[in-house]
Amino acid sequence: MYIYDDKIRLQATLDMPAGNAERCPLVIVIHGFTGYSDEPHIEGVSRTMNELGYATLRVDMYGHGKSDGTFHDHTLMKWISNAITVIDYARSLPFVTDLYLCGHSQGGLLVMLAAALKHEYIRGLIPLAPATMIPEMARRGELLGVSFDPNHIPEEFAESGGRTLSGNYLRVAQMIHVEDAIARYDGPVLLIHSDTDEAVPFRCSEEAAKAYHDARLVMIPNDTHCYDHHLDQVLAAIREWMPKV
Ligand code: FER
């Protein structure tokens, strides 16, 4: 199924919970930078939510997975527009009671921004290893292991993996202020992050947990950015937290 953000098609997968309830809450689940909706940790979270009685809507963002747009041209502004569109789509579904946002890494940062933008409609927020350092690193001139002059952004930005990104990605990232977004959402927040995450430092979640009005932080010891070893612990934390909010 596609959700349209103006003329951009966003690949979306709606999974209903077990039990055929007439109405139920829904969790929007968003992948990270270079990610997509069928990654094991995204699917794992979605399946766990379904088992707990929540519908899930996994959506590939602009330039990722099976959605329109190129990786080269994606920016956080385009993703923010996508997220607003997906939230409004979810709100329009007649079976949906409450709405939750969950996102991993750049998708974690995205759902933090989206929760601020649409705070009245978001019952709970679950950032997984949120990449909150992206804006500060873009301002400092150091991202993905590459250095650049933050006041003279290059046309193109070579990502270490061989893919290139438009300089517009950096220009947009420089404009984002995570602390403002945190201050604009006072609902319950569950942060889950490994202390040995190789891509996004654990301190990102520590700082967010301190700054949010109502946050719980679950540390996953000795794991990777995508929870390759202890996804079960991530899912257990979700199982424990969701029924409480
Ligand atoms: C970076 C480190 C991590 C970065 C992005 C990420 C754009 C995001 C990772 C993810 O979403 O999985 O330097 O720069």
PDB file of C-alpha atoms and ligand atoms in Angstrom:
ATOM      1  CA  MET A   1       0.000   0.000   0.000  1.00  0.00           C
ATOM      2  CA  TYR A   2       1.132   3.560  -0.674  1.00  0.00           C
ATOM      3  CA  ILE A   3       0.522   6.711   1.348  1.00  0.00           C
ATOM      4  CA  TYR A   4       0.924   9.838  -0.807  1.00  0.00           C
ATOM      5  CA  ASP A   5       2.884  12.840   0.470  1.00  0.00           C
ATOM      6  CA  ASP A   6       1.687  15.130  -2.335  1.00  0.00           C
ATOM      7  CA  LYS A   7       3.009  13.211  -5.362  1.00  0.00           C
ATOM      8  CA  ILE A   8       5.603  11.159  -3.477  1.00  0.00           C
ATOM      9  CA  ARG A   9       4.561   7.548  -2.862  1.00  0.00           C
ATOM     10  CA  LEU A  10       5.535   6.171   0.530  1.00  0.00           C
ATOM     11  CA  GLN A  11       5.525   2.372   0.851  1.00  0.00           C
ATOM     12  CA  ALA A  12       3.473   1.481   3.932  1.00  0.00           C
ATOM     13  CA  THR A  13       2.688  -1.809   5.662  1.00  0.00           C
ATOM     14  CA  LEU A  14      -0.285  -1.981   8.034  1.00  0.00           C
ATOM     15  CA  ASP A  15      -0.286  -4.956  10.413  1.00  0.00           C
ATOM     16  CA  MET A  16      -3.303  -5.574  12.627  1.00  0.00           C
ATOM     17  CA  PRO A  17      -3.087  -7.021  16.131  1.00  0.00           C
ATOM     18  CA  ALA A  18      -4.242 -10.503  16.989  1.00  0.00           C
ATOM     19  CA  GLY A  19      -7.817 -10.800  18.261  1.00  0.00           C
ATOM     20  CA  ASN A  20      -9.905  -8.836  15.700  1.00  0.00           C
ATOM     21  CA  ALA A  21     -10.769  -5.958  18.061  1.00  0.00           C
ATOM     22  CA  GLU A  22     -13.082  -3.448  16.387  1.00  0.00           C
ATOM     23  CA  ARG A  23     -10.932  -0.501  17.439  1.00  0.00           C
ATOM     24  CA  CYS A  24      -7.334  -0.407  18.667  1.00  0.00           C
ATOM     25  CA  PRO A  25      -4.327   1.873  19.152  1.00  0.00           C
ATOM     26  CA  LEU A  26      -1.756   2.163  16.367  1.00  0.00           C
ATOM     27  CA  VAL A  27       2.039   2.534  16.435  1.00  0.00           C
ATOM     28  CA  ILE A  28       3.839   4.178  13.502  1.00  0.00           C
ATOM     29  CA  VAL A  29       7.290   2.558  13.138  1.00  0.00           C
ATOM     30  CA  ILE A  30      10.079   4.274  11.161  1.00  0.00           C
ATOM     31  CA  HIS A  31      13.474   2.871  10.033  1.00  0.00           C
ATOM     32  CA  GLY A  32      16.804   4.752  10.085  1.00  0.00           C
ATOM     33  CA  PHE A  33      19.300   6.314   7.632  1.00  0.00           C
ATOM     34  CA  THR A  34      19.799   3.798   4.721  1.00  0.00           C
ATOM     35  CA  GLY A  35      17.217   1.547   6.432  1.00  0.00           C
ATOM     36  CA  TYR A  36      13.809   0.175   5.434  1.00  0.00           C
ATOM     37  CA  SER A  37      10.690  -1.277   7.005  1.00  0.00           C
ATOM     38  CA  ASP A  38      11.583  -4.973   6.694  1.00  0.00           C
ATOM     39  CA  GLU A  39      14.806  -4.848   8.735  1.00  0.00           C
ATOM     40  CA  PRO A  40      14.742  -7.393  11.585  1.00  0.00           C
ATOM     41  CA  HIS A  41      14.636  -4.807  14.383  1.00  0.00           C
ATOM     42  CA  ILE A  42      11.819  -2.852  12.692  1.00  0.00           C
ATOM     43  CA  GLU A  43       9.816  -6.025  11.995  1.00  0.00           C
ATOM     44  CA  GLY A  44      10.537  -7.296  15.507  1.00  0.00           C
ATOM     45  CA  VAL A  45       9.140  -4.161  17.131  1.00  0.00           C
ATOM     46  CA  SER A  46       6.118  -4.266  14.835  1.00  0.00           C
ATOM     47  CA  ARG A  47       5.345  -7.931  15.599  1.00  0.00           C
ATOM     48  CA  THR A  48       5.706  -7.347  19.341  1.00  0.00           C
ATOM     49  CA  MET A  49       3.292  -4.410  19.202  1.00  0.00           C
ATOM     50  CA  ASN A  50       0.796  -6.577  17.264  1.00  0.00           C
ATOM     51  CA  GLU A  51       1.064  -9.245  19.965  1.00  0.00           C
ATOM     52  CA  LEU A  52       0.340  -6.582  22.594  1.00  0.00           C
ATOM     53  CA  GLY A  53      -2.850  -5.472  20.806  1.00  0.00           C
ATOM     54  CA  TYR A  54      -1.528  -2.513  18.804  1.00  0.00           C
ATOM     55  CA  ALA A  55      -1.832  -2.144  15.044  1.00  0.00           C
ATOM     56  CA  THR A  56       1.399  -1.002  13.378  1.00  0.00           C
ATOM     57  CA  LEU A  57       2.116   1.111  10.327  1.00  0.00           C
ATOM     58  CA  ARG A  58       5.678   0.708   9.049  1.00  0.00           C
ATOM     59  CA  VAL A  59       6.542   3.294   6.412  1.00  0.00           C
ATOM     60  CA  ASP A  60       9.603   3.714   4.167  1.00  0.00           C
ATOM     61  CA  MET A  61      10.636   7.376   4.214  1.00  0.00           C
ATOM     62  CA  TYR A  62      11.654   9.468   1.173  1.00  0.00           C
ATOM     63  CA  GLY A  63      14.580   7.934  -0.740  1.00  0.00           C
ATOM     64  CA  HIS A  64      14.527   4.726   1.298  1.00  0.00           C
ATOM     65  CA  GLY A  65      13.144   1.199   0.882  1.00  0.00           C
ATOM     66  CA  LYS A  66      10.383   1.003  -1.744  1.00  0.00           C
ATOM     67  CA  SER A  67       9.304   4.653  -1.485  1.00  0.00           C
ATOM     68  CA  ASP A  68       9.792   7.328  -4.125  1.00  0.00           C
ATOM     69  CA  GLY A  69      12.748   9.722  -4.133  1.00  0.00           C
ATOM     70  CA  THR A  70      16.470   9.030  -4.148  1.00  0.00           C
ATOM     71  CA  PHE A  71      18.765   8.514  -1.188  1.00  0.00           C
ATOM     72  CA  HIS A  72      20.904  11.357  -2.589  1.00  0.00           C
ATOM     73  CA  ASP A  73      18.049  13.849  -2.343  1.00  0.00           C
ATOM     74  CA  HIS A  74      16.623  12.922   1.048  1.00  0.00           C
ATOM     75  CA  THR A  75      16.684  15.470   3.880  1.00  0.00           C
ATOM     76  CA  LEU A  76      15.174  15.597   7.354  1.00  0.00           C
ATOM     77  CA  MET A  77      12.693  18.222   6.087  1.00  0.00           C
ATOM     78  CA  LYS A  78      11.382  15.748   3.517  1.00  0.00           C
ATOM     79  CA  TRP A  79      11.176  13.087   6.234  1.00  0.00           C
ATOM     80  CA  ILE A  80       9.344  15.517   8.541  1.00  0.00           C
ATOM     81  CA  SER A  81       6.833  16.194   5.777  1.00  0.00           C
ATOM     82  CA  ASN A  82       6.470  12.414   5.272  1.00  0.00           C
ATOM     83  CA  ALA A  83       5.928  11.885   9.015  1.00  0.00           C
ATOM     84  CA  ILE A  84       3.232  14.580   9.266  1.00  0.00           C
ATOM     85  CA  THR A  85       1.459  12.995   6.300  1.00  0.00           C
ATOM     86  CA  VAL A  86       1.687   9.501   7.811  1.00  0.00           C
ATOM     87  CA  ILE A  87       0.367  10.748  11.183  1.00  0.00           C
ATOM     88  CA  ASP A  88      -2.614  12.443   9.499  1.00  0.00           C
ATOM     89  CA  TYR A  89      -3.257   9.276   7.476  1.00  0.00           C
ATOM     90  CA  ALA A  90      -3.221   7.190  10.674  1.00  0.00           C
ATOM     91  CA  ARG A  91      -5.572   9.654  12.395  1.00  0.00           C
ATOM     92  CA  SER A  92      -8.023   9.245   9.499  1.00  0.00           C
ATOM     93  CA  LEU A  93      -8.277   5.454   9.944  1.00  0.00           C
ATOM     94  CA  PRO A  94     -11.660   4.792  11.595  1.00  0.00           C
ATOM     95  CA  PHE A  95     -10.417   1.920  13.787  1.00  0.00           C
ATOM     96  CA  VAL A  96      -7.588   3.877  15.411  1.00  0.00           C
ATOM     97  CA  THR A  97      -7.989   4.948  19.039  1.00  0.00           C
ATOM     98  CA  ASP A  98      -4.608   6.250  20.270  1.00  0.00           C
ATOM     99  CA  LEU A  99      -1.484   6.949  18.228  1.00  0.00           C
ATOM    100  CA  TYR A 100       2.135   6.147  19.174  1.00  0.00           C
ATOM    101  CA  LEU A 101       5.406   6.901  17.370  1.00  0.00           C
ATOM    102  CA  CYS A 102       8.449   4.625  17.297  1.00  0.00           C
ATOM    103  CA  GLY A 103      11.594   5.179  15.207  1.00  0.00           C
ATOM    104  CA  HIS A 104      15.145   3.882  15.007  1.00  0.00           C
ATOM    105  CA  SER A 105      18.245   6.110  14.773  1.00  0.00           C
ATOM    106  CA  GLN A 106      17.592   8.853  12.182  1.00  0.00           C
ATOM    107  CA  GLY A 107      13.997   7.592  12.375  1.00  0.00           C
ATOM    108  CA  GLY A 108      14.265   8.013  16.162  1.00  0.00           C
ATOM    109  CA  LEU A 109      15.317  11.623  15.726  1.00  0.00           C
ATOM    110  CA  LEU A 110      12.468  12.013  13.217  1.00  0.00           C
ATOM    111  CA  VAL A 111       9.782  10.740  15.599  1.00  0.00           C
ATOM    112  CA  MET A 112      11.096  13.075  18.311  1.00  0.00           C
ATOM    113  CA  LEU A 113      10.608  16.002  15.907  1.00  0.00           C
ATOM    114  CA  ALA A 114       7.215  14.692  14.757  1.00  0.00           C
ATOM    115  CA  ALA A 115       6.022  14.203  18.346  1.00  0.00           C
ATOM    116  CA  ALA A 116       6.780  17.873  18.974  1.00  0.00           C
ATOM    117  CA  LEU A 117       4.963  18.967  15.823  1.00  0.00           C
ATOM    118  CA  LYS A 118       1.848  16.860  16.458  1.00  0.00           C
ATOM    119  CA  HIS A 119       2.020  16.597  20.248  1.00  0.00           C
ATOM    120  CA  GLU A 120      -1.762  16.618  20.904  1.00  0.00           C
ATOM    121  CA  TYR A 121      -2.172  13.443  18.869  1.00  0.00           C
ATOM    122  CA  ILE A 122       0.758  11.367  20.147  1.00  0.00           C
ATOM    123  CA  ARG A 123      -0.048   9.180  23.169  1.00  0.00           C
ATOM    124  CA  GLY A 124       3.506   7.870  23.579  1.00  0.00           C
ATOM    125  CA  LEU A 125       6.930   8.084  21.954  1.00  0.00           C
ATOM    126  CA  ILE A 126       9.551   5.332  21.563  1.00  0.00           C
ATOM    127  CA  PRO A 127      12.879   6.504  20.106  1.00  0.00           C
ATOM    128  CA  LEU A 128      15.303   3.598  19.574  1.00  0.00           C
ATOM    129  CA  ALA A 129      18.972   4.708  19.545  1.00  0.00           C
ATOM    130  CA  PRO A 130      17.857   8.168  18.316  1.00  0.00           C
ATOM    131  CA  ALA A 131      20.530   9.937  16.235  1.00  0.00           C
ATOM    132  CA  THR A 132      20.129  13.255  18.045  1.00  0.00           C
ATOM    133  CA  MET A 133      23.765  14.159  17.350  1.00  0.00           C
ATOM    134  CA  ILE A 134      23.149  14.644  13.602  1.00  0.00           C
ATOM    135  CA  PRO A 135      22.200  18.361  13.838  1.00  0.00           C
ATOM    136  CA  GLU A 136      25.072  19.286  16.188  1.00  0.00           C
ATOM    137  CA  MET A 137      27.581  17.351  14.047  1.00  0.00           C
ATOM    138  CA  ALA A 138      26.270  19.011  10.880  1.00  0.00           C
ATOM    139  CA  ARG A 139      26.844  22.389  12.559  1.00  0.00           C
ATOM    140  CA  ARG A 140      30.314  21.305  13.672  1.00  0.00           C
ATOM    141  CA  GLY A 141      31.296  20.018  10.190  1.00  0.00           C
ATOM    142  CA  GLU A 142      31.732  16.344  10.899  1.00  0.00           C
ATOM    143  CA  LEU A 143      29.298  13.659   9.862  1.00  0.00           C
ATOM    144  CA  LEU A 144      29.612   9.977   8.936  1.00  0.00           C
ATOM    145  CA  GLY A 145      33.343  10.172   9.515  1.00  0.00           C
ATOM    146  CA  VAL A 146      33.791  12.912   6.892  1.00  0.00           C
ATOM    147  CA  SER A 147      34.862  16.511   7.637  1.00  0.00           C
ATOM    148  CA  PHE A 148      33.558  19.591   5.826  1.00  0.00           C
ATOM    149  CA  ASP A 149      33.400  23.336   6.279  1.00  0.00           C
ATOM    150  CA  PRO A 150      30.040  23.950   7.999  1.00  0.00           C
ATOM    151  CA  ASN A 151      29.863  27.470   6.559  1.00  0.00           C
ATOM    152  CA  HIS A 152      30.585  26.369   2.989  1.00  0.00           C
ATOM    153  CA  ILE A 153      28.588  23.221   2.489  1.00  0.00           C
ATOM    154  CA  PRO A 154      29.692  21.184  -0.542  1.00  0.00           C
ATOM    155  CA  GLU A 155      27.254  20.435  -3.405  1.00  0.00           C
ATOM    156  CA  GLU A 156      27.728  16.754  -2.721  1.00  0.00           C
ATOM    157  CA  PHE A 157      28.703  14.898   0.362  1.00  0.00           C
ATOM    158  CA  ALA A 158      30.378  11.510   0.022  1.00  0.00           C
ATOM    159  CA  GLU A 159      29.141   9.063   2.591  1.00  0.00           C
ATOM    160  CA  SER A 160      31.840   6.596   3.623  1.00  0.00           C
ATOM    161  CA  GLY A 161      29.901   3.623   2.240  1.00  0.00           C
ATOM    162  CA  GLY A 162      30.308   4.965  -1.321  1.00  0.00           C
ATOM    163  CA  ARG A 163      26.863   6.559  -1.582  1.00  0.00           C
ATOM    164  CA  THR A 164      26.631  10.324  -2.034  1.00  0.00           C
ATOM    165  CA  LEU A 165      24.247  12.729  -0.381  1.00  0.00           C
ATOM    166  CA  SER A 166      23.258  16.204  -1.511  1.00  0.00           C
ATOM    167  CA  GLY A 167      24.763  19.050   0.504  1.00  0.00           C
ATOM    168  CA  ASN A 168      21.134  20.003   1.155  1.00  0.00           C
ATOM    169  CA  TYR A 169      21.010  17.147   3.671  1.00  0.00           C
ATOM    170  CA  LEU A 170      23.628  18.979   5.758  1.00  0.00           C
ATOM    171  CA  ARG A 171      22.029  22.423   5.304  1.00  0.00           C
ATOM    172  CA  VAL A 172      18.721  21.083   6.601  1.00  0.00           C
ATOM    173  CA  ALA A 173      20.317  19.171   9.477  1.00  0.00           C
ATOM    174  CA  GLN A 174      22.111  22.329  10.652  1.00  0.00           C
ATOM    175  CA  MET A 175      18.716  24.023  11.115  1.00  0.00           C
ATOM    176  CA  ILE A 176      17.281  21.398  13.467  1.00  0.00           C
ATOM    177  CA  HIS A 177      17.309  21.952  17.232  1.00  0.00           C
ATOM    178  CA  VAL A 178      16.542  18.780  19.123  1.00  0.00           C
ATOM    179  CA  GLU A 179      16.176  20.517  22.514  1.00  0.00           C
ATOM    180  CA  ASP A 180      13.274  22.608  21.143  1.00  0.00           C
ATOM    181  CA  ALA A 181      11.533  19.442  19.987  1.00  0.00           C
ATOM    182  CA  ILE A 182      12.053  17.757  23.355  1.00  0.00           C
ATOM    183  CA  ALA A 183      10.520  20.758  25.128  1.00  0.00           C
ATOM    184  CA  ARG A 184       7.405  20.570  22.944  1.00  0.00           C
ATOM    185  CA  TYR A 185       6.427  17.010  23.878  1.00  0.00           C
ATOM    186  CA  ASP A 186       5.525  16.141  27.452  1.00  0.00           C
ATOM    187  CA  GLY A 187       3.898  12.730  26.943  1.00  0.00           C
ATOM    188  CA  PRO A 188       5.519   9.457  28.037  1.00  0.00           C
ATOM    189  CA  VAL A 189       8.783   8.487  26.316  1.00  0.00           C
ATOM    190  CA  LEU A 190      10.625   5.139  26.233  1.00  0.00           C
ATOM    191  CA  LEU A 191      14.236   5.344  25.022  1.00  0.00           C
ATOM    192  CA  ILE A 192      16.128   2.113  24.243  1.00  0.00           C
ATOM    193  CA  HIS A 193      19.844   2.198  23.399  1.00  0.00           C
ATOM    194  CA  SER A 194      22.901  -0.043  23.675  1.00  0.00           C
ATOM    195  CA  ASP A 195      25.869   1.251  25.667  1.00  0.00           C
ATOM    196  CA  THR A 196      28.196  -0.074  22.917  1.00  0.00           C
ATOM    197  CA  ASP A 197      26.280   1.343  19.907  1.00  0.00           C
ATOM    198  CA  GLU A 198      28.951   1.919  17.228  1.00  0.00           C
ATOM    199  CA  ALA A 199      26.940   4.420  15.152  1.00  0.00           C
ATOM    200  CA  VAL A 200      25.014   6.595  17.615  1.00  0.00           C
ATOM    201  CA  PRO A 201      26.527   7.256  21.049  1.00  0.00           C
ATOM    202  CA  PHE A 202      24.554   6.061  24.079  1.00  0.00           C
ATOM    203  CA  ARG A 203      24.794   9.587  25.544  1.00  0.00           C
ATOM    204  CA  CYS A 204      22.210  10.707  22.937  1.00  0.00           C
ATOM    205  CA  SER A 205      19.545   8.718  24.772  1.00  0.00           C
ATOM    206  CA  GLU A 206      20.929   9.612  28.205  1.00  0.00           C
ATOM    207  CA  GLU A 207      20.646  13.322  27.421  1.00  0.00           C
ATOM    208  CA  ALA A 208      17.190  12.951  25.875  1.00  0.00           C
ATOM    209  CA  ALA A 209      15.977  10.944  28.886  1.00  0.00           C
ATOM    210  CA  LYS A 210      17.086  13.747  31.200  1.00  0.00           C
ATOM    211  CA  ALA A 211      15.532  16.479  29.084  1.00  0.00           C
ATOM    212  CA  TYR A 212      12.115  14.894  28.487  1.00  0.00           C
ATOM    213  CA  HIS A 213       9.354  15.597  30.990  1.00  0.00           C
ATOM    214  CA  ASP A 214       8.416  11.912  31.397  1.00  0.00           C
ATOM    215  CA  ALA A 215      11.039   9.491  30.080  1.00  0.00           C
ATOM    216  CA  ARG A 216      12.326   6.024  30.842  1.00  0.00           C
ATOM    217  CA  LEU A 217      15.703   4.859  29.464  1.00  0.00           C
ATOM    218  CA  VAL A 218      16.476   1.175  28.966  1.00  0.00           C
ATOM    219  CA  MET A 219      20.144   0.374  28.325  1.00  0.00           C
ATOM    220  CA  ILE A 220      20.930  -2.772  26.328  1.00  0.00           C
ATOM    221  CA  PRO A 221      24.392  -3.944  27.417  1.00  0.00           C
ATOM    222  CA  ASN A 222      26.967  -4.956  24.802  1.00  0.00           C
ATOM    223  CA  ASP A 223      24.956  -4.662  21.623  1.00  0.00           C
ATOM    224  CA  THR A 224      25.199  -3.059  18.173  1.00  0.00           C
ATOM    225  CA  HIS A 225      23.304  -0.102  16.682  1.00  0.00           C
ATOM    226  CA  CYS A 226      20.618  -2.425  15.258  1.00  0.00           C
ATOM    227  CA  TYR A 227      20.489  -4.784  18.281  1.00  0.00           C
ATOM    228  CA  ASP A 228      22.006  -7.745  16.411  1.00  0.00           C
ATOM    229  CA  HIS A 229      22.611  -9.661  19.652  1.00  0.00           C
ATOM    230  CA  HIS A 230      19.849  -8.698  22.080  1.00  0.00           C
ATOM    231  CA  LEU A 231      16.764  -7.685  20.107  1.00  0.00           C
ATOM    232  CA  ASP A 232      14.857  -9.870  22.591  1.00  0.00           C
ATOM    233  CA  GLN A 233      15.812  -7.416  25.377  1.00  0.00           C
ATOM    234  CA  VAL A 234      14.536  -4.487  23.293  1.00  0.00           C
ATOM    235  CA  LEU A 235      11.235  -6.263  22.732  1.00  0.00           C
ATOM    236  CA  ALA A 236      10.999  -7.198  26.427  1.00  0.00           C
ATOM    237  CA  ALA A 237      11.430  -3.509  27.371  1.00  0.00           C
ATOM    238  CA  ILE A 238       8.583  -2.613  25.000  1.00  0.00           C
ATOM    239  CA  ARG A 239       6.377  -5.393  26.423  1.00  0.00           C
ATOM    240  CA  GLU A 240       6.987  -4.072  29.902  1.00  0.00           C
ATOM    241  CA  TRP A 241       6.471  -0.360  29.154  1.00  0.00           C
ATOM    242  CA  MET A 242       3.543  -0.240  26.707  1.00  0.00           C
ATOM    243  CA  PRO A 243       0.815  -1.502  29.057  1.00  0.00           C
ATOM    244  CA  LYS A 244       1.864   1.093  31.679  1.00  0.00           C
ATOM    245  CA  VAL A 245       1.298   4.208  29.574  1.00  0.00           C
TER     246      VAL A 245
HETATM  247  C1  FER B   1      25.967   9.638  11.369  1.00  0.00           C
HETATM  248  C2  FER B   1      25.823   8.572  12.256  1.00  0.00           C
HETATM  249  C3  FER B   1      24.624   7.859  12.269  1.00  0.00           C
HETATM  250  C4  FER B   1      24.884   9.974  10.522  1.00  0.00           C
HETATM  251  C5  FER B   1      23.710   9.258  10.555  1.00  0.00           C
HETATM  252  C6  FER B   1      23.588   8.212  11.425  1.00  0.00           C
HETATM  253  C7  FER B   1      24.065  11.260   8.735  1.00  0.00           C
HETATM  254  C8  FER B   1      22.309   7.507  11.405  1.00  0.00           C
HETATM  255  C9  FER B   1      22.227   6.199  11.501  1.00  0.00           C
HETATM  256  C10 FER B   1      20.919   5.539  11.342  1.00  0.00           C
HETATM  257  O1  FER B   1      19.883   6.202  11.086  1.00  0.00           O
HETATM  258  O2  FER B   1      20.885   4.299  11.458  1.00  0.00           O
HETATM  259  O3  FER B   1      27.134  10.365  11.301  1.00  0.00           O
HETATM  260  O4  FER B   1      25.070  11.010   9.649  1.00  0.00           O
END
